[in-house]
Tab-separated table of C-alpha atoms and ligand atoms in Angstrom:
chain	number	residue	atom	x	y	z
V	262	UNK	CA	-0.158	0.236	0.234
V	263	UNK	CA	1.738	3.045	-1.290
V	264	UNK	CA	2.232	5.377	1.878
V	265	UNK	CA	0.183	8.436	2.551
V	266	UNK	CA	3.535	11.322	3.591
V	267	UNK	CA	2.271	13.399	6.602
V	268	UNK	CA	2.407	16.425	4.214
V	269	UNK	CA	0.602	14.950	1.996
V	270	UNK	CA	-2.044	13.691	5.319
V	271	UNK	CA	-1.594	17.716	7.399
V	272	UNK	CA	-3.474	19.017	4.102
V	273	UNK	CA	-6.222	17.262	4.207
V	274	UNK	CA	-8.912	19.735	4.856
V	275	UNK	CA	-7.572	22.585	4.044
V	276	UNK	CA	-8.478	26.387	3.561
V	277	UNK	CA	-7.740	28.269	0.119
V	278	UNK	CA	-8.807	31.161	-1.095
V	279	UNK	CA	-10.720	30.866	-4.290
V	280	UNK	CA	-8.693	32.653	-7.370
V	281	UNK	CA	-12.097	34.722	-7.731
V	282	UNK	CA	-15.265	34.549	-6.117
V	283	UNK	CA	-17.982	32.071	-7.053
V	284	UNK	CA	-22.025	33.821	-6.836
V	285	UNK	CA	-23.511	32.828	-4.049
V	286	UNK	CA	-27.107	32.974	-3.537
V	287	UNK	CA	-28.269	35.196	0.063
V	288	UNK	CA	-31.238	33.235	2.638
V	289	UNK	CA	-34.476	34.857	2.737
V	290	UNK	CA	-35.553	34.919	6.667
V	291	UNK	CA	-39.277	34.093	6.930
V	292	UNK	CA	-40.402	37.041	9.513
V	293	UNK	CA	-43.530	38.577	10.873
V	294	UNK	CA	-42.392	40.671	12.572
V	295	UNK	CA	-39.728	42.060	15.046
V	296	UNK	CA	-39.081	43.800	18.214
V	297	UNK	CA	-35.621	46.108	17.849
V	298	UNK	CA	-34.058	45.232	21.226
V	299	UNK	CA	-32.009	49.293	22.309
V	300	UNK	CA	-29.157	49.690	23.326
V	301	UNK	CA	-27.780	47.105	25.503
V	302	UNK	CA	-27.684	46.244	29.157
V	303	UNK	CA	-24.399	45.394	30.347
V	304	UNK	CA	-23.703	42.605	32.788
V	305	UNK	CA	-23.284	42.997	36.785
V	306	UNK	CA	-20.438	44.478	37.317
V	307	UNK	CA	-17.348	41.677	37.166
V	308	UNK	CA	-14.037	40.415	35.993
V	309	UNK	CA	-12.857	38.516	33.135
V	310	UNK	CA	-10.923	36.758	35.157
V	311	UNK	CA	-14.235	35.595	37.939
V	312	UNK	CA	-15.900	35.385	34.181
V	313	UNK	CA	-13.475	33.025	33.250
V	314	UNK	CA	-12.476	30.179	36.670
V	315	UNK	CA	-16.517	30.772	36.760
V	316	UNK	CA	-18.243	29.281	33.665
V	317	UNK	CA	-19.227	25.175	33.832
V	318	UNK	CA	-22.451	24.504	32.085
V	319	UNK	CA	-24.720	24.406	33.999
V	320	UNK	CA	-28.319	21.373	33.467
V	321	UNK	CA	-30.658	22.649	36.328
V	322	UNK	CA	-32.726	26.248	34.872
V	323	UNK	CA	-35.614	27.591	34.253
V	324	UNK	CA	-37.082	29.846	31.929
V	325	UNK	CA	-34.987	33.149	31.567
V	326	UNK	CA	-37.784	36.427	30.748
V	327	UNK	CA	-37.421	37.159	26.493
V	328	UNK	CA	-35.484	40.413	27.529
V	329	UNK	CA	-32.194	39.209	29.474
V	330	UNK	CA	-31.993	36.267	26.670
V	331	UNK	CA	-32.339	38.764	23.918
V	332	UNK	CA	-29.838	41.211	25.713
V	333	UNK	CA	-27.398	38.132	26.052
V	334	UNK	CA	-27.800	36.868	22.582
V	335	UNK	CA	-27.356	41.271	21.961
V	336	UNK	CA	-24.235	41.373	23.680
V	337	UNK	CA	-21.981	38.255	22.137
V	338	UNK	CA	-23.511	38.352	18.492
V	339	UNK	CA	-24.259	41.620	17.417
V	340	UNK	CA	-22.006	43.146	15.286
V	341	UNK	CA	-20.604	46.343	15.682
V	342	UNK	CA	-19.269	47.443	12.957
V	343	UNK	CA	-19.933	46.353	9.468
V	344	UNK	CA	-18.204	46.837	5.764
V	345	UNK	CA	-18.478	45.193	2.098
V	346	UNK	CA	-21.662	44.918	0.195
V	347	UNK	CA	-21.673	41.156	-1.370
V	348	UNK	CA	-20.709	39.739	1.464
V	349	UNK	CA	-20.900	42.500	4.149
V	350	UNK	CA	-18.048	41.259	7.058
V	351	UNK	CA	-18.416	42.216	10.317
V	352	UNK	CA	-16.751	42.909	13.936
V	353	UNK	CA	-18.508	40.567	17.061
V	354	UNK	CA	-17.134	39.672	20.247
V	355	UNK	CA	-16.720	36.252	18.743
V	356	UNK	CA	-14.081	35.591	15.726
V	357	UNK	CA	-14.847	34.414	11.577
V	358	UNK	CA	-13.045	33.648	9.825
V	359	UNK	CA	-12.914	36.585	6.802
V	360	UNK	CA	-14.740	38.508	9.200
V	361	UNK	CA	-17.864	36.620	7.726
V	362	UNK	CA	-19.999	35.153	10.845
V	363	UNK	CA	-21.864	32.911	8.724
V	364	UNK	CA	-23.938	32.033	11.811
V	365	UNK	CA	-27.257	33.112	12.420
V	366	UNK	CA	-28.495	32.340	16.043
V	367	UNK	CA	-31.961	31.149	16.720
V	368	UNK	CA	-33.796	31.068	20.157
V	369	UNK	CA	-36.855	28.112	20.889
V	370	UNK	CA	-39.109	29.781	23.313
V	371	UNK	CA	-40.842	25.618	24.470
V	372	UNK	CA	-44.091	25.890	25.702
V	373	UNK	CA	-47.982	24.744	24.168
V	374	UNK	CA	-46.936	26.123	21.664
V	375	UNK	CA	-43.190	26.363	20.834
V	376	UNK	CA	-42.074	29.896	19.188
V	377	UNK	CA	-38.749	30.365	17.503
V	378	UNK	CA	-37.456	33.648	16.575
V	379	UNK	CA	-33.849	34.894	15.405
V	380	UNK	CA	-31.525	37.436	16.703
V	381	UNK	CA	-31.066	39.998	12.988
V	382	UNK	CA	-26.585	40.604	13.889
V	383	UNK	CA	-27.030	43.854	12.158
V	384	UNK	CA	-30.155	45.768	13.013
V	385	UNK	CA	-29.704	44.591	16.673
V	386	UNK	CA	-33.365	42.819	16.641
V	387	UNK	CA	-35.233	40.401	17.550
V	388	UNK	CA	-37.289	38.805	14.568
V	389	UNK	CA	-40.378	35.523	15.253
V	390	UNK	CA	-39.970	33.638	12.173
V	391	UNK	CA	-43.516	31.562	11.051
V	392	UNK	CA	-41.858	28.407	11.305
V	393	UNK	CA	-43.651	26.110	7.909
V	394	UNK	CA	-43.682	22.970	10.686
V	395	UNK	CA	-44.139	24.026	13.879
V	396	UNK	CA	-44.548	19.593	15.407
V	397	UNK	CA	-40.180	19.623	14.188
V	398	UNK	CA	-40.031	22.457	17.199
V	399	UNK	CA	-42.152	20.312	19.638
V	400	UNK	CA	-39.771	17.627	18.400
V	401	UNK	CA	-36.259	19.767	18.733
V	402	UNK	CA	-38.013	20.670	22.856
V	403	UNK	CA	-39.054	17.066	23.178
V	404	UNK	CA	-34.905	16.070	21.849
V	405	UNK	CA	-34.039	18.538	24.611
V	406	UNK	CA	-36.048	18.122	27.839
V	407	UNK	CA	-34.891	14.593	26.703
V	408	UNK	CA	-30.820	14.787	27.321
V	409	UNK	CA	-30.694	17.765	30.395
V	410	UNK	CA	-34.115	17.190	31.665
V	411	UNK	CA	-33.869	19.233	34.757
V	412	UNK	CA	-33.270	22.796	32.488
V	413	UNK	CA	-36.571	24.301	31.348
V	414	UNK	CA	-35.371	26.758	29.699
V	415	UNK	CA	-35.074	28.225	25.769
V	416	UNK	CA	-33.172	26.438	23.460
V	417	UNK	CA	-29.968	28.238	21.127
V	418	UNK	CA	-29.922	26.326	17.021
V	419	UNK	CA	-26.979	28.328	15.746
V	420	UNK	CA	-27.544	27.711	11.746
V	421	UNK	CA	-24.768	28.332	9.952
V	422	UNK	CA	-25.584	28.604	6.291
V	423	UNK	CA	-21.958	28.030	3.542
V	424	UNK	CA	-23.426	29.849	1.482
V	425	UNK	CA	-20.973	33.760	1.368
V	426	UNK	CA	-17.213	30.996	3.271
V	427	UNK	CA	-18.013	28.685	-0.215
V	428	UNK	CA	-17.795	31.828	-2.974
V	429	UNK	CA	-14.802	32.826	-0.612
V	430	UNK	CA	-12.759	29.150	0.216
V	431	UNK	CA	-12.102	25.752	-1.090
V	432	UNK	CA	-12.911	24.051	1.489
V	433	UNK	CA	-14.330	25.965	3.399
V	434	UNK	CA	-16.652	23.670	6.036
V	435	UNK	CA	-14.246	23.532	8.275
V	436	UNK	CA	-14.478	27.287	8.996
V	437	UNK	CA	-18.247	26.774	9.904
V	438	UNK	CA	-17.601	24.865	11.826
V	439	UNK	CA	-14.519	26.357	14.202
V	440	UNK	CA	-17.225	29.891	14.292
V	441	UNK	CA	-19.758	28.124	15.859
V	442	UNK	CA	-17.358	26.813	18.051
V	443	UNK	CA	-15.548	30.301	18.923
V	444	UNK	CA	-19.736	31.367	18.565
V	445	UNK	CA	-21.070	29.513	21.539
V	446	UNK	CA	-18.324	29.731	23.623
V	447	UNK	CA	-18.276	33.671	23.659
V	448	UNK	CA	-22.163	32.976	24.208
V	449	UNK	CA	-21.408	30.376	27.068
V	450	UNK	CA	-19.107	33.359	28.304
V	451	UNK	CA	-21.253	36.253	28.357
V	452	UNK	CA	-24.126	34.363	29.983
V	453	UNK	CA	-21.760	33.605	32.471
V	454	UNK	CA	-21.097	37.332	32.864
V	455	UNK	CA	-24.980	37.623	33.501
V	456	UNK	CA	-25.351	35.395	36.023
V	457	UNK	CA	-27.692	33.324	32.975
V	458	UNK	CA	-26.995	29.491	32.736
V	459	UNK	CA	-26.196	27.292	29.069
V	460	UNK	CA	-25.923	23.774	29.118
V	461	UNK	CA	-24.432	22.767	25.153
V	462	UNK	CA	-26.063	19.651	23.721
V	463	UNK	CA	-24.501	16.479	21.585
V	464	UNK	CA	-27.308	17.761	18.752
V	465	UNK	CA	-26.821	19.973	16.547
V	466	UNK	CA	-30.251	21.555	16.119
V	467	UNK	CA	-31.246	20.721	12.375
V	468	UNK	CA	-35.385	20.717	14.186
V	469	UNK	CA	-34.708	23.773	14.006
V	470	UNK	CA	-34.287	24.740	10.431
V	471	UNK	CA	-36.883	22.151	9.549
V	472	UNK	CA	-39.540	23.687	11.041
V	473	UNK	CA	-38.459	26.931	9.747
V	474	UNK	CA	-38.185	25.694	6.068
V	475	UNK	CA	-39.487	22.485	5.901
V	476	UNK	CA	-36.736	19.686	3.673
V	477	UNK	CA	-35.607	22.727	1.238
V	478	UNK	CA	-32.706	24.696	2.399
V	479	UNK	CA	-28.925	25.124	1.861
V	480	UNK	CA	-28.497	26.148	5.549
V	481	UNK	CA	-27.610	23.504	8.900
V	482	UNK	CA	-27.233	23.391	12.153
V	483	UNK	CA	-24.259	23.594	13.755
V	484	UNK	CA	-25.173	23.255	17.866
V	485	UNK	CA	-27.863	23.609	20.441
V	486	UNK	CA	-27.065	24.527	23.627
V	487	UNK	CA	-30.429	25.630	26.534
V	488	UNK	CA	-30.849	28.788	28.471
V	489	UNK	CA	-31.790	30.151	31.406
V	490	UNK	CA	-31.977	30.932	35.015
V	491	UNK	CA	-29.373	28.610	36.581
V	492	UNK	CA	-32.367	27.175	39.518
V	493	UNK	CA	-30.534	26.711	42.905
V	494	UNK	CA	-30.854	24.225	45.477
V	495	UNK	CA	-30.406	25.517	48.734
J	732	FMN	C1	-19.946	20.259	21.783
J	732	FMN	C2	-21.442	20.092	22.786
J	732	FMN	C3	-21.732	18.710	22.733
J	732	FMN	C4	-22.612	18.842	24.358
J	732	FMN	N1	-23.186	18.823	25.302
J	732	FMN	C5	-24.117	17.715	25.826
J	732	FMN	C6	-25.042	17.196	26.701
J	732	FMN	O1	-25.281	16.531	25.512
J	732	FMN	N2	-25.730	16.307	27.452
J	732	FMN	C7	-24.931	16.919	28.428
J	732	FMN	O2	-25.141	16.892	29.345
J	732	FMN	N3	-24.166	17.784	28.387
J	732	FMN	C8	-23.009	18.864	26.968
J	732	FMN	N4	-22.027	18.629	26.652
J	732	FMN	C9	-21.749	19.105	27.898
J	732	FMN	C10	-20.220	19.211	28.607
J	732	FMN	O3	-20.391	17.532	29.190
J	732	FMN	C11	-19.334	19.861	29.480
J	732	FMN	O4	-18.811	20.938	28.543
J	732	FMN	C12	-18.337	19.017	29.702
J	732	FMN	O5	-18.716	18.634	30.838
J	732	FMN	C13	-17.561	19.660	31.358
J	732	FMN	O6	-17.825	20.874	32.075
J	732	FMN	P1	-18.229	22.738	32.366
J	732	FMN	O7	-18.543	22.804	30.047
J	732	FMN	O8	-19.037	22.661	33.222
J	732	FMN	O9	-16.647	22.687	32.069
J	732	FMN	C14	-21.594	19.516	25.965
J	732	FMN	C15	-20.759	19.942	25.925
J	732	FMN	C16	-20.545	20.412	24.006
J	732	FMN	C17	-19.278	21.250	23.746
């Protein structure tokens, strides 16, 4: 069998800029209504080391008010500065290859009729989305309650749109996954600063995308977590 050299192995999956950018499609989210988040409400003062040292996965959670979750997402994931048109690039607290930020943060609010919302990172608004298949939201809530039964909380899903990374880079998919890890970690650290609890889940959250788009979407789910108020036991 021919030997695979280390140098060949180490190039597998390496990202390479394309000579010229390919055309790409832009996703339209089915927004029914939205509300502006206004100014950021900062967390109680705490130093960076305290946040780093206290971050941990919290599994005993109750639902936090939507305003609190929305404010968390505004702090963790909204664009601070944007440039370029197609594609639009931006500066946010988490890093992203090429400043593309190909991930949307979705929130699934549990309840008898679960709702799905999205942070618009450029307009600092929370959008209510019209689900084409609402049953898939119920399926996601059920799955989360099996994984983290002590969390009656909201579910975050990272929705990845690989179109722009693919248009600019060859072998771009790993960029999207690496961005997803950075974004979830940033949300987790911000949740800690806000005294909210978060636990990532092994499920990716594809039910949320099926709920919104049915079977046909170029997006894919790249991670999920429960987030809410930690329940402290005496
Ligand atoms: C990608 C990922 C998936 C995870 N999936 C689950 C899960 O399905 N259920 C769970 O209880 N914890 C899950 N966790 C939480 C880890 O178990 C937790 O991060 C780990 O025990 C370390 O604890 P810490 O976050 O408090 O440092 C996940 C964490 C990550 C990063």
